[in-house]
Short mmCIF file of C-alpha atoms in Angstrom, two decimals:
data_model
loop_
_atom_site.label_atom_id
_atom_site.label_comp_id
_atom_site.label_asym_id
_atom_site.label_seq_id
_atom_site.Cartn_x
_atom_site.Cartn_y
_atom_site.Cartn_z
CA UNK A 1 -11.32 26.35 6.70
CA UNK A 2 -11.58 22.73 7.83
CA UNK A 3 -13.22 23.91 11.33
CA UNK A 4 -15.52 26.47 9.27
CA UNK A 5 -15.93 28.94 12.62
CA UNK A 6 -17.17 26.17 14.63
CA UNK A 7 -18.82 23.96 12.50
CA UNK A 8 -16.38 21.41 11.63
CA UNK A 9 -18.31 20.60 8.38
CA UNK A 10 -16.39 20.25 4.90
CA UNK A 11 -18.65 23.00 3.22
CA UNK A 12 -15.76 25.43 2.92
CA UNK A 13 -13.32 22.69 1.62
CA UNK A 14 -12.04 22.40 -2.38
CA UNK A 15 -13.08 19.37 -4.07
CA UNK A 16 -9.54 18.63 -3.57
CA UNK A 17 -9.34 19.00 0.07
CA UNK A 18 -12.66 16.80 -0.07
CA UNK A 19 -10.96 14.14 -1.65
CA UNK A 20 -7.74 14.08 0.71
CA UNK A 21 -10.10 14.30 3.94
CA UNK A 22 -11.91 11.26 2.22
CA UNK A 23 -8.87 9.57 1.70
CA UNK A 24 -7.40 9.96 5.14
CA UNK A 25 -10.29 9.23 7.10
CA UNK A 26 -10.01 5.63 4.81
CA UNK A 27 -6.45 5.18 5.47
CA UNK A 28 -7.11 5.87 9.35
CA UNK A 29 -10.17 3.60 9.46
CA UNK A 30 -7.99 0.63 8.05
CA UNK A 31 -4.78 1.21 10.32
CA UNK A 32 -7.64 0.20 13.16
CA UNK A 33 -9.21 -2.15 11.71
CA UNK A 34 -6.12 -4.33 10.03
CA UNK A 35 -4.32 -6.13 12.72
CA UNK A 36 -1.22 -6.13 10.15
CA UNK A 37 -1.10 -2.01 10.25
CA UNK A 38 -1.79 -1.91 13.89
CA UNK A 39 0.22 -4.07 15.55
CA UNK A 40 2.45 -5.57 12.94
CA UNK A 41 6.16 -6.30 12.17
CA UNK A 42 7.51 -3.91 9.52
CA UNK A 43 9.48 -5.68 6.78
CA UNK A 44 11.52 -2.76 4.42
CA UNK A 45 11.12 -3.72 0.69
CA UNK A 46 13.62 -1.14 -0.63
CA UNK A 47 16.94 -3.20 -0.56
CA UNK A 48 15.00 -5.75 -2.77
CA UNK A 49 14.44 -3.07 -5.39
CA UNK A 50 17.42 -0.37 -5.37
CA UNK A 51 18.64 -2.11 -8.78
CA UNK A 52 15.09 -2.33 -9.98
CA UNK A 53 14.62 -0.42 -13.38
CA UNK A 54 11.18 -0.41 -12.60
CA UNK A 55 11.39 1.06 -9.24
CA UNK A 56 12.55 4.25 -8.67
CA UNK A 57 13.76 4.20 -5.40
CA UNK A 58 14.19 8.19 -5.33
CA UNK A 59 10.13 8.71 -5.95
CA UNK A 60 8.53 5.17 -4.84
CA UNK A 61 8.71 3.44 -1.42
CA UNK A 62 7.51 -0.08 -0.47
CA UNK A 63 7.13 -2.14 2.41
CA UNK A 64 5.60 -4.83 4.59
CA UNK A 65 3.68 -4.83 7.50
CA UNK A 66 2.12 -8.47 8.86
CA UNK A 67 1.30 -10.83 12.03
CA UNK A 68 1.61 -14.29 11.80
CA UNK A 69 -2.02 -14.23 9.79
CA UNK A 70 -2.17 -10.70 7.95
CA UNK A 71 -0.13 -9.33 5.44
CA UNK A 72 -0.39 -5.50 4.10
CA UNK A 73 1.61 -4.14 1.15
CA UNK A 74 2.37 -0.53 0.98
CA UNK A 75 3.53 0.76 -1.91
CA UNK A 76 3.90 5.05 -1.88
CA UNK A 77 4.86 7.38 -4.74
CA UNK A 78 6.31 10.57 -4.11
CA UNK A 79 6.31 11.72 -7.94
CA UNK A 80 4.12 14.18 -9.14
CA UNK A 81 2.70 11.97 -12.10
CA UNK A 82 1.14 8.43 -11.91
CA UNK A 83 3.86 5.62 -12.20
CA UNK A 84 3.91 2.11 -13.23
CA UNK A 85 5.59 0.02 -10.62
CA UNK A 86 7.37 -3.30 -10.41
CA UNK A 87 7.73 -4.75 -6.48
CA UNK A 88 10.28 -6.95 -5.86
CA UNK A 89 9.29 -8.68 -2.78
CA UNK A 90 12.11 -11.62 -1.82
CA UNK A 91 11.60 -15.27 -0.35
CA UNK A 92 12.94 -14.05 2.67
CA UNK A 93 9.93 -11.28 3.46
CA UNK A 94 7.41 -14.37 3.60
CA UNK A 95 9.80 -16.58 5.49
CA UNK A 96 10.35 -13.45 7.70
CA UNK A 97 6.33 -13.37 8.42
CA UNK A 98 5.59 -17.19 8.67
CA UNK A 99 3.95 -17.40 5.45
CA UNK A 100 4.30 -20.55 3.31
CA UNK A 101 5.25 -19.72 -0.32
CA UNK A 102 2.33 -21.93 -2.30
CA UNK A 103 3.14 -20.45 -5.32
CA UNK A 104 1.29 -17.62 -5.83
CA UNK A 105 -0.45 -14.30 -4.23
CA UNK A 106 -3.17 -12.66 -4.43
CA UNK A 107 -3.06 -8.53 -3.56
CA UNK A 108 -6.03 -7.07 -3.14
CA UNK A 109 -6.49 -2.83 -2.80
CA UNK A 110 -7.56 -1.63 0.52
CA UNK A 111 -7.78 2.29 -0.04
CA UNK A 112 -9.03 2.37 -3.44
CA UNK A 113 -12.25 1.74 -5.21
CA UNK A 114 -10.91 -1.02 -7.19
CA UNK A 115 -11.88 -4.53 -6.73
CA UNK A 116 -9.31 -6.12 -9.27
CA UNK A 117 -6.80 -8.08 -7.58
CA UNK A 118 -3.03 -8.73 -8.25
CA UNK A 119 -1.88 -11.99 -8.33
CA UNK A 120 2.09 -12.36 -8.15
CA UNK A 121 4.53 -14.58 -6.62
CA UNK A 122 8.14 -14.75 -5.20
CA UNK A 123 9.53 -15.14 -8.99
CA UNK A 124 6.96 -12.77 -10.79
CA UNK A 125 7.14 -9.48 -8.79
CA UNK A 126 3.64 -7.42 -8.38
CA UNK A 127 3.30 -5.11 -11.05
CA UNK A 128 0.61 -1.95 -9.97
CA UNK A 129 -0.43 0.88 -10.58
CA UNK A 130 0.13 4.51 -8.15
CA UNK A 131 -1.61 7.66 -8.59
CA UNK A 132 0.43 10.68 -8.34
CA UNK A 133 1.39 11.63 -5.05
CA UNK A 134 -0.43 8.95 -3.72
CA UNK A 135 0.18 5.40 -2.06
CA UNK A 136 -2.09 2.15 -1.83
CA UNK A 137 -2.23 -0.69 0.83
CA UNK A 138 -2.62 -3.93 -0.55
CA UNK A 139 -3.56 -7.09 1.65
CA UNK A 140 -1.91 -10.28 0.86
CA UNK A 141 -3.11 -13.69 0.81
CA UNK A 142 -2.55 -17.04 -0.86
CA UNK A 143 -4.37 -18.35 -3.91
#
């Protein structure tokens, strides 16, 4: 269906299939264009929240990616219902990438529509949201 006898067009596609084609072309177009997904060190957030009651480390997965400049969250979740998510993300993950701790973060979406950033910091852990099935890539910078 996806090469439609030759075609390669989306007319035979679900809306569904539509909307997962969209989203991987998006997620594709950023791990080329953000230095931090390309070429980045990869920091694993999971230790930091296995004793998180607002993590469930069976269903939800976190980490870093970042140069010395750029900094991506990703935060995936594996459940089949949209969760509520706390991310612990320790002093030690910004010390690891270089980046000075002045207070607070901002996280802004890079695969969603949403404009609204996050702000958290080392002692107030980012609170999001995470479609079903779904994941989002936040990028990181100071206020």
């Amino acid at each position: 269906r996806w090469n439609n006898n030759g075609k390669w067009d989306d007319t035979l596609l679900t809306g569904e299939e539509r909307a997962l084609q969209k989203f991987y072309a998006k997620l594709l177009t950023l791990c080329n264009r953000e230095r931090a997904l390309s070429e980045g060190l990869f920091y694993d957030l999971m230790p930091a929240n296995y004793d998180n009651f607002e993590f469930d480390s069976t269903k939800q997965f976190a980490f870093l990616r970042g140069t010395g400049d750029e900094l991506i969250l990703a935060v995936v979740n594996f459940d089949n219902k949209e969760v509520d998510v706390v991310v612990n993300i320790p002093t030690h993950a910004m010390d690891f990438f270089g980046i000075p701790d002045n207070g607070s973060f901002n996280a802004f979406p890079l695969l969603s529509d949403s404009k609204f950033n996050t702000v958290f910091s080392i002692d107030s852990p980012i609170r999001i949201k995470v479609g079903a099935t779904s994941g989002e890539l936040y990028k990181i910078s100071s206020c």
